[in-house]
XYZ file of C-alpha atoms in Angstrom:
564
model
C -2.071 5.624 28.007
C -3.995 9.032 27.995
C -4.815 10.062 24.671
C -5.100 13.416 24.222
C -8.156 15.042 22.099
C -8.202 15.613 18.554
C -7.355 18.715 17.492
C -10.352 21.669 17.046
C -11.223 22.729 13.814
C -12.975 24.868 12.657
C -15.052 25.504 8.672
C -12.292 27.471 7.910
C -10.815 25.749 3.789
C -7.272 24.675 5.747
C -4.564 24.226 3.176
C -1.263 22.859 3.074
C 0.709 25.530 1.513
C 4.610 25.471 0.492
C 6.515 22.987 -2.114
C 4.449 21.731 -4.812
C 6.822 18.989 -4.001
C 6.926 17.823 -0.655
C 5.759 14.569 -1.749
C 9.627 13.598 -3.408
C 10.854 12.277 0.130
C 7.927 12.322 1.855
C 7.946 10.027 4.963
C 4.114 8.340 3.841
C 1.940 6.170 6.244
C -0.965 3.689 4.550
C -3.609 4.011 7.701
C -5.828 0.928 6.735
C -9.454 3.275 8.398
C -11.340 0.005 9.303
C -7.987 -1.316 11.182
C -6.997 2.650 12.664
C -8.698 3.484 15.839
C -12.937 2.280 16.238
C -14.326 5.673 17.461
C -17.968 4.263 17.713
C -17.846 1.715 19.342
C -19.255 -0.540 16.913
C -16.156 -2.653 16.515
C -14.547 -0.768 13.301
C -12.358 2.015 12.037
C -13.754 4.939 10.969
C -13.385 8.155 10.201
C -13.241 9.930 13.640
C -11.090 7.305 14.762
C -8.647 9.022 12.506
C -8.879 12.628 14.074
C -9.164 11.440 17.716
C -5.301 9.810 17.036
C -4.390 13.367 15.312
C -2.344 13.950 18.043
C -0.343 10.512 17.899
C 0.263 11.114 14.073
C 1.809 14.355 14.605
C 3.855 13.126 17.212
C 5.402 9.741 15.025
C 6.926 12.542 12.175
C 5.399 11.610 10.189
C 4.922 14.018 6.522
C 1.429 12.771 4.623
C -0.900 9.392 5.446
C -2.131 7.783 3.104
C -6.429 6.576 3.416
C -7.002 2.753 1.992
C -10.945 2.989 0.597
C -13.570 4.434 3.412
C -15.896 4.625 0.901
C -19.272 2.865 0.203
C -18.998 -0.892 0.340
C -20.300 -4.102 1.083
C -16.848 -5.777 2.028
C -16.286 -7.912 -0.559
C -12.786 -7.068 -0.684
C -11.984 -4.613 2.480
C -13.281 -2.042 0.846
C -11.397 -2.303 -2.315
C -15.411 -3.219 -4.088
C -16.384 0.151 -4.535
C -19.981 1.506 -4.533
C -19.605 5.212 -4.436
C -16.514 6.937 -5.104
C -17.690 10.497 -3.537
C -18.257 9.287 -0.780
C -18.363 7.696 2.932
C -19.226 4.226 3.716
C -22.246 4.993 7.102
C -20.411 2.941 9.294
C -17.176 5.022 8.491
C -19.177 8.289 9.414
C -19.132 10.968 7.365
C -18.478 13.179 4.336
C -18.051 16.290 7.362
C -16.515 13.684 9.320
C -13.514 13.337 6.491
C -13.950 17.210 6.175
C -13.562 17.262 9.613
C -10.493 15.187 9.940
C -8.411 16.557 6.769
C -8.677 19.649 8.275
C -7.995 18.698 11.432
C -4.487 16.745 9.591
C -3.886 19.953 7.547
C -4.155 22.078 11.449
C -0.582 19.653 12.696
C 1.211 19.921 9.584
C 0.054 15.881 7.819
C -0.893 16.028 3.982
C -3.698 13.507 2.977
C -4.086 10.632 0.007
C -6.688 8.874 -0.929
C -6.854 5.861 -2.751
C -9.078 6.130 -5.966
C -10.444 2.249 -7.014
C -10.172 2.609 -10.822
C -10.163 -0.807 -12.593
C -13.483 -2.316 -11.506
C -15.999 -1.195 -8.811
C -18.100 -3.192 -6.224
C -21.442 -4.883 -7.668
C -23.642 -2.688 -5.166
C -22.387 0.862 -7.155
C -25.960 1.689 -9.273
C -24.057 1.727 -12.825
C -23.625 -2.095 -12.167
C -27.598 -2.102 -11.058
C -28.134 -0.396 -13.885
C -25.962 -3.200 -16.285
C -27.950 -6.321 -14.464
C -31.112 -4.528 -15.384
C -30.838 -3.158 -19.067
C -30.236 -4.938 -21.638
C -26.881 -7.112 -23.885
C -26.050 -4.283 -25.775
C -27.290 -1.142 -23.589
C -25.222 2.102 -23.419
C -25.122 0.594 -19.206
C -23.469 -2.891 -20.079
C -20.962 -0.759 -22.178
C -19.387 0.733 -19.002
C -18.877 -2.950 -18.237
C -17.488 -6.212 -19.723
C -20.435 -7.744 -20.755
C -19.862 -10.630 -23.095
C -21.551 -13.724 -25.459
C -20.810 -17.064 -23.809
C -19.101 -19.746 -26.150
C -20.970 -23.076 -27.139
C -24.599 -23.290 -28.038
C -26.434 -22.370 -25.515
C -23.689 -19.600 -24.160
C -23.233 -21.483 -21.021
C -19.164 -21.798 -20.985
C -17.832 -18.314 -19.361
C -15.795 -16.524 -22.526
C -12.523 -17.707 -21.401
C -10.741 -20.124 -18.541
C -8.937 -16.917 -17.801
C -8.995 -16.695 -13.729
C -9.290 -14.523 -11.060
C -6.050 -12.896 -8.912
C -8.047 -14.434 -6.023
C -8.562 -17.730 -7.495
C -11.507 -18.834 -9.493
C -12.628 -17.946 -11.995
C -12.636 -14.226 -14.071
C -16.109 -14.896 -15.282
C -19.535 -14.471 -14.005
C -22.966 -15.431 -15.569
C -25.765 -13.230 -14.971
C -29.316 -13.968 -15.703
C -29.858 -13.269 -18.779
C -26.856 -15.938 -20.273
C -24.309 -13.112 -20.726
C -20.668 -13.129 -18.285
C -18.958 -10.597 -16.784
C -15.365 -9.841 -16.887
C -14.161 -9.873 -13.382
C -9.910 -9.560 -13.374
C -10.345 -10.070 -8.295
C -12.958 -11.006 -6.801
C -16.476 -12.025 -8.589
C -18.033 -8.874 -6.920
C -16.038 -6.416 -8.229
C -16.757 -6.559 -12.403
C -13.891 -4.596 -14.326
C -15.225 -0.874 -15.335
C -14.810 -0.515 -19.735
C -11.864 1.964 -20.432
C -12.638 1.990 -23.627
C -15.819 4.573 -22.650
C -15.827 8.002 -23.150
C -18.423 8.109 -20.002
C -16.040 6.080 -17.928
C -12.579 8.316 -18.670
C -15.443 11.319 -17.654
C -16.505 9.791 -14.111
C -13.282 9.315 -13.078
C -11.790 13.034 -14.034
C -15.129 13.982 -11.572
C -13.970 11.861 -9.224
C -10.953 12.942 -9.167
C -11.845 16.812 -8.903
C -14.763 16.114 -5.820
C -12.089 15.217 -4.143
C -9.509 17.954 -5.066
C -12.047 19.965 -4.325
C -12.189 19.378 -0.989
C -8.479 19.510 -0.760
C -6.956 16.481 -0.846
C -3.646 16.453 -1.616
C -3.477 13.468 -3.653
C -4.344 9.686 -5.044
C -2.553 6.261 -4.690
C -3.471 4.621 -7.769
C -5.055 0.978 -7.290
C -4.176 -1.036 -10.235
C -3.047 0.957 -12.184
C -1.422 -1.311 -15.090
C -4.951 -2.041 -15.424
C -7.458 0.058 -16.243
C -7.577 -0.219 -20.123
C -8.056 -3.510 -22.171
C -7.901 -5.257 -25.863
C -11.005 -8.246 -25.988
C -10.930 -7.729 -29.561
C -12.657 -11.665 -30.438
C -11.642 -13.494 -30.277
C -10.203 -13.848 -27.160
C -7.062 -16.236 -26.175
C -6.886 -19.256 -23.546
C -5.815 -19.355 -20.677
C -1.997 -21.396 -21.952
C -2.247 -18.402 -25.080
C -3.149 -14.838 -22.831
C 0.154 -17.010 -20.573
C 3.106 -16.663 -23.793
C 1.819 -13.142 -24.934
C 4.926 -10.468 -24.256
C 3.684 -7.571 -22.030
C 5.008 -5.175 -23.773
C 2.038 -2.556 -24.043
C 0.018 -4.250 -26.584
C -1.005 -7.161 -23.526
C -4.624 -7.873 -23.628
C -5.556 -7.310 -19.772
C -1.960 -5.356 -18.663
C 0.310 -3.288 -18.561
C -0.537 -1.491 -22.164
C 0.345 1.914 -23.358
C -2.852 3.619 -24.244
C -3.079 3.160 -20.033
C -0.836 6.903 -20.255
C -4.217 8.205 -22.973
C -5.622 8.458 -18.890
C -2.515 9.170 -16.767
C -1.974 12.336 -19.260
C -5.545 13.434 -18.621
C -5.948 13.204 -15.029
C -2.481 14.875 -14.611
C -4.474 18.118 -16.805
C -6.644 17.512 -13.718
C -3.903 17.582 -10.865
C -2.014 20.090 -12.964
C -5.060 22.717 -12.394
C -4.935 22.488 -8.875
C -2.508 24.998 -6.247
C -0.429 23.041 -5.814
C -0.620 20.326 -8.268
C -2.121 17.294 -6.507
C -0.258 13.793 -6.358
C -0.618 11.121 -7.127
C 1.486 7.453 -6.952
C 0.706 3.752 -8.996
C 0.137 0.463 -7.739
C 2.080 -0.725 -10.868
C 3.008 -4.197 -10.802
C 4.820 -4.172 -14.470
C 9.021 -4.893 -15.394
C 11.607 -2.737 -14.224
C 11.564 -1.089 -17.619
C 8.198 0.181 -17.685
C 7.562 1.713 -14.339
C 9.032 4.881 -15.528
C 6.133 5.731 -17.578
C 3.589 5.922 -15.105
C 6.168 7.406 -12.711
C 6.251 9.875 -15.423
C 5.654 13.834 -14.913
C 3.030 13.488 -17.890
C 1.365 11.105 -15.252
C 0.495 10.141 -12.040
C 4.362 11.280 -11.307
C 5.714 8.486 -9.268
C 4.865 5.077 -8.658
C 5.692 1.985 -5.813
C 8.592 0.231 -6.329
C 7.682 -2.879 -4.207
C 10.937 -4.551 -5.374
C 11.912 -4.864 -1.292
C 8.738 -6.747 -0.284
C 10.221 -9.335 -2.527
C 14.283 -9.176 -0.852
C 15.631 -11.041 1.907
C 17.270 -9.768 4.462
C 20.553 -9.343 2.404
C 23.755 -6.991 1.764
C 23.977 -8.119 -2.537
C 20.115 -7.483 -2.747
C 19.488 -4.317 -0.937
C 22.173 -3.251 -2.952
C 21.204 -3.715 -6.215
C 17.502 -2.826 -5.512
C 18.831 0.836 -4.050
C 21.493 0.959 -6.700
C 18.516 -0.073 -9.976
C 15.576 1.941 -8.707
C 17.201 5.587 -8.392
C 18.781 5.242 -11.735
C 14.579 4.334 -12.684
C 13.601 7.702 -11.112
C 16.374 9.909 -12.833
C 15.304 7.509 -15.398
C 11.746 9.585 -15.251
C 12.622 12.404 -12.884
C 10.275 11.311 -10.287
C 11.147 9.922 -7.131
C 12.364 6.776 -5.789
C 9.771 5.077 -3.526
C 10.814 2.739 -0.472
C 7.840 0.358 1.229
C 8.529 -2.858 3.277
C 4.805 -3.613 4.086
C 1.619 -2.542 3.040
C -1.837 -4.204 3.275
C -1.079 -6.671 1.060
C 1.601 -8.011 1.998
C 3.152 -10.604 5.637
C 4.101 -7.593 7.454
C 8.311 -7.085 7.429
C 9.716 -8.253 10.743
C 7.797 -11.930 10.824
C 9.364 -11.979 7.313
C 12.998 -11.461 8.000
C 12.089 -14.195 11.469
C 11.292 -17.327 8.352
C 13.590 -18.969 6.461
C 14.314 -16.859 3.131
C 12.315 -18.344 0.805
C 13.402 -20.554 -2.289
C 13.880 -18.336 -5.527
C 13.559 -18.730 -9.369
C 15.804 -18.563 -11.773
C 14.968 -14.940 -12.310
C 15.522 -14.085 -8.511
C 12.277 -13.808 -7.930
C 10.661 -16.354 -5.123
C 8.754 -19.006 -5.879
C 6.642 -18.670 -3.157
C 4.461 -15.833 -1.941
C 6.938 -15.335 2.080
C 5.054 -16.174 4.683
C 2.265 -18.675 3.047
C 3.328 -21.870 4.189
C 4.248 -20.175 7.479
C 1.036 -18.556 7.374
C -0.695 -22.095 6.311
C 0.298 -24.283 9.468
C -1.147 -21.406 11.286
C 2.542 -20.423 12.792
C 4.364 -23.966 13.539
C 6.383 -24.336 10.226
C 8.679 -22.809 9.654
C 9.409 -21.810 12.178
C 9.205 -17.851 13.123
C 12.361 -16.208 14.737
C 10.544 -13.497 16.494
C 13.599 -11.161 18.013
C 16.216 -11.731 14.915
C 12.611 -10.483 12.526
C 11.924 -7.101 14.836
C 15.833 -6.910 15.135
C 16.143 -6.969 10.827
C 13.007 -5.077 10.688
C 14.194 -1.987 12.248
C 17.640 -2.271 10.805
C 15.260 -2.103 7.346
C 13.787 0.383 8.361
C 16.522 3.008 9.235
C 17.981 1.795 5.885
C 15.690 2.501 4.195
C 14.787 5.441 6.103
C 18.318 7.309 5.220
C 17.706 6.946 1.646
C 16.373 10.087 -0.775
C 13.466 9.397 -1.956
C 9.361 8.514 -0.038
C 9.238 5.921 2.242
C 5.919 4.484 2.597
C 4.381 2.763 6.507
C 2.099 0.284 7.216
C 0.399 1.243 9.793
C 1.229 -0.972 12.925
C 5.218 -1.788 11.401
C 6.444 1.862 13.890
C 5.102 -0.791 16.212
C 7.033 -3.318 14.990
C 3.754 -5.171 14.812
C 4.045 -9.202 13.310
C 1.170 -10.992 11.624
C -1.516 -11.587 12.585
C -1.171 -15.553 12.699
C -4.322 -17.123 14.738
C -7.298 -15.960 12.763
C -9.359 -18.930 12.871
C -11.569 -19.553 9.527
C -14.702 -18.201 10.848
C -13.146 -15.167 11.098
C -11.385 -14.247 7.192
C -13.062 -11.613 5.917
C -10.389 -11.638 2.727
C -11.499 -12.655 0.045
C -8.182 -14.960 -1.748
C -8.761 -17.083 1.452
C -12.033 -18.665 -0.038
C -11.310 -18.789 -2.991
C -7.905 -20.676 -2.841
C -8.811 -22.833 -0.001
C -5.314 -25.288 1.284
C -3.331 -22.682 -1.070
C -3.438 -19.247 -0.073
C -4.298 -17.948 4.022
C -5.239 -13.755 2.949
C -4.268 -10.896 3.986
C -6.820 -10.707 7.133
C -3.122 -11.348 9.162
C -2.010 -8.024 8.762
C -5.266 -6.070 9.003
C -6.057 -6.602 11.663
C -6.837 -3.494 14.503
C -3.815 -1.873 16.090
C -3.666 -1.990 20.245
C -3.404 1.483 21.797
C -3.818 -0.088 25.115
C -2.365 -2.771 28.116
C -5.414 -4.247 27.995
C -9.112 -4.057 27.555
C -12.008 -6.224 24.858
C -9.944 -4.204 21.918
C -6.575 -3.250 23.406
C -7.741 0.479 22.830
C -9.061 0.374 19.929
C -12.370 0.640 20.280
C -15.479 -0.061 22.921
C -17.204 -2.679 21.291
C -14.685 -4.841 20.606
C -12.956 -5.764 16.471
C -13.782 -6.511 13.102
C -10.494 -9.059 13.092
C -9.794 -11.232 16.798
C -6.390 -9.094 18.298
C -3.918 -11.606 20.037
C -2.819 -11.563 23.913
C 0.887 -10.671 22.636
C -1.074 -7.377 20.944
C -1.010 -6.022 24.877
C 2.435 -5.539 25.197
C 2.997 -3.894 21.491
C 0.314 -1.656 22.173
C 1.036 2.070 21.999
C 0.283 2.336 25.697
C 3.145 -0.311 26.010
C 4.936 1.473 23.646
C 5.472 4.825 24.775
C 6.660 3.612 28.346
C 10.014 1.944 26.913
C 12.679 4.047 26.388
C 14.354 1.107 23.425
C 10.592 1.201 21.450
C 10.254 0.188 18.204
C 7.432 3.250 18.264
C 10.388 6.074 19.810
C 13.276 4.416 17.178
C 10.444 5.296 14.582
C 9.466 8.762 16.340
C 13.319 9.383 16.556
C 13.853 8.954 13.216
C 11.850 10.271 11.962
C 12.561 13.915 13.189
C 15.582 13.599 12.822
C 15.359 12.432 8.979
C 13.131 15.794 8.714
C 16.541 17.800 9.950
C 19.427 16.023 8.504
C 17.154 15.562 5.089
C 18.864 16.548 1.051
C 18.972 16.272 -2.130
C 18.516 13.255 -4.221
C 21.429 11.955 -3.754
C 23.563 9.267 -2.248
C 27.638 7.843 -2.575
C 27.736 4.484 -1.814
C 30.857 3.285 0.649
C 32.627 0.512 0.164
C 33.348 -1.807 3.816
C 35.367 -3.645 2.773
C 32.925 -6.404 4.677
C 29.774 -7.742 2.122
C 26.955 -8.115 4.462
C 27.617 -4.690 5.308
C 25.842 -1.582 3.889
C 27.708 2.244 4.281
C 26.340 4.840 1.795
C 26.474 8.411 2.561
C 24.083 11.981 1.840
C 24.961 15.658 1.195
C 25.196 17.439 4.058
C 27.422 14.687 6.429
C 25.544 12.464 7.143
C 25.067 8.330 6.712
C 24.066 4.819 6.756
C 25.542 1.868 8.029
C 23.701 -1.625 8.092
C 24.859 -4.397 9.744
C 22.922 -7.317 7.622
C 25.852 -10.060 8.880
C 26.208 -12.146 11.942
C 29.420 -9.956 13.503
C 30.306 -7.214 14.612
C 31.561 -4.058 12.144
C 33.487 -1.224 14.018
C 32.073 2.108 13.784
C 35.951 3.380 13.654
C 34.900 5.540 16.131
C 31.881 7.776 14.340
C 29.161 10.065 15.948
C 26.122 7.629 16.811
C 22.863 9.665 15.157
C 20.556 7.300 15.965
C 21.059 3.881 15.839
C 17.822 0.196 15.629
C 20.306 -1.398 18.521
C 22.123 -1.054 21.330
C 26.211 -0.525 20.261
C 28.204 -1.546 22.503
C 31.908 -0.587 21.916
C 31.926 1.091 18.899
C 31.186 -1.712 16.934
C 27.664 -2.293 14.660
C 25.775 -5.227 16.099
C 24.348 -7.496 13.561
C 20.696 -7.176 12.160
C 20.979 -2.975 13.394
C 21.427 0.313 10.870
C 23.352 3.513 12.741
C 23.131 6.593 10.907
C 26.601 8.531 11.778
C 28.489 11.325 11.231
C 32.407 10.827 10.920
C 34.315 12.794 13.194
C 36.845 15.950 12.036
């Protein structure tokens, strides 16, 4: 494969002009920087590697990239333990490298969204190091959540809460106090009642906006503010407290005071900076994060937990379009990201058992991962067929589509990772219970051969399986029926056809077949069943599988235009 040189840039401040509402129906490509492309050969993806691949991103046809954290970090949680919010990790480059990448992407019409991690910092952050060196009750400790322990000598943690990654949520420091970390022990939570914390993040938002960044993805946006008034509830009592805006640690109403201030910063720029919330909250509370007075958009993760099932997909689409309209935002569609099993694999595994509320009782794919891919059996071909169909369905919907690096290659989850090579803290803190997220974070394959399949000259920081060569960019560019070719064609056609944020359901007479029309005369038909569906002589604009005899095969989607 011949890789084009990076796009030429100069020292001018290049920024995209145009519609301030570009984000409403954008196709956004998530880049996990450490696993995208490695320019300097140290085994870790970097900013220069992204710049080198700007032609690839341009040709893919996306509207924006979202960069997962690239800040200085000890990688206790894949970069989500941030030591400095206004710099680039030296292993990934410099601020000058970031500026070059930004200008190169802007030159080809691709906007840039960066990840902000406001709930917690790294324990290597200068503020937390100052807190450890300071005394209890000091201003330095007031930036974080420190408490005295229980018992006569304070040797027991303030509560029995568990961290999201497993194990205790409190860690004791040398002088006997304890600090709260909802995630890894290396990720102490900020105290958002502290004005200094709020001002510092406003400074960070301005820092990146001034450099020309177009928007922000807000990590765990629902957890910043907390009410930890003594006495603190124990775990059993905490579980009984309703999440209605007054819960001690999650989805509190007062978090929106923070985002109202952020919105003032975003709107002070021309065009206004965008934001999207990662908010794992109840459906009737999501729209507050997506309001025009707040972050403006919130992730809809419902499809991440759905089976490849027509009834589930229709209910999720209808519900989320209604929610978006109530907030004045546009909805978002996500099939894969850096935290979940890739959807090509999920769709090739048996459907998970579901609780009475419809949610999976276990994380989809976890049993398969724990068995090292032995049980249950993965039907790789079926998974990929369904993944292609689901993607084409989603790209036909109104709203924003968020794509995760590698899904355009049809990549499956990588299960062939030995324990000694794993990096995710979930794996180490939940042995035998949760394998972690490394399998979707394996560096991308760019070429058929080579030590790291073209990722970089010095290998890859997570091991790549032998089957990556056949799924590489080089291999798929040469195959007219590949998933990469499908994504490129679909994204190009989406730009041509995209119209008002509206759809009309079309009854198909088959419970396993969904169809809807979009303004402008195009229709989307998805066959979730196991029998072919007659397209009734329609003109096929694009399809995820070969149309035979005018019929849409099982596990396939087509965009069509009705003949007059």
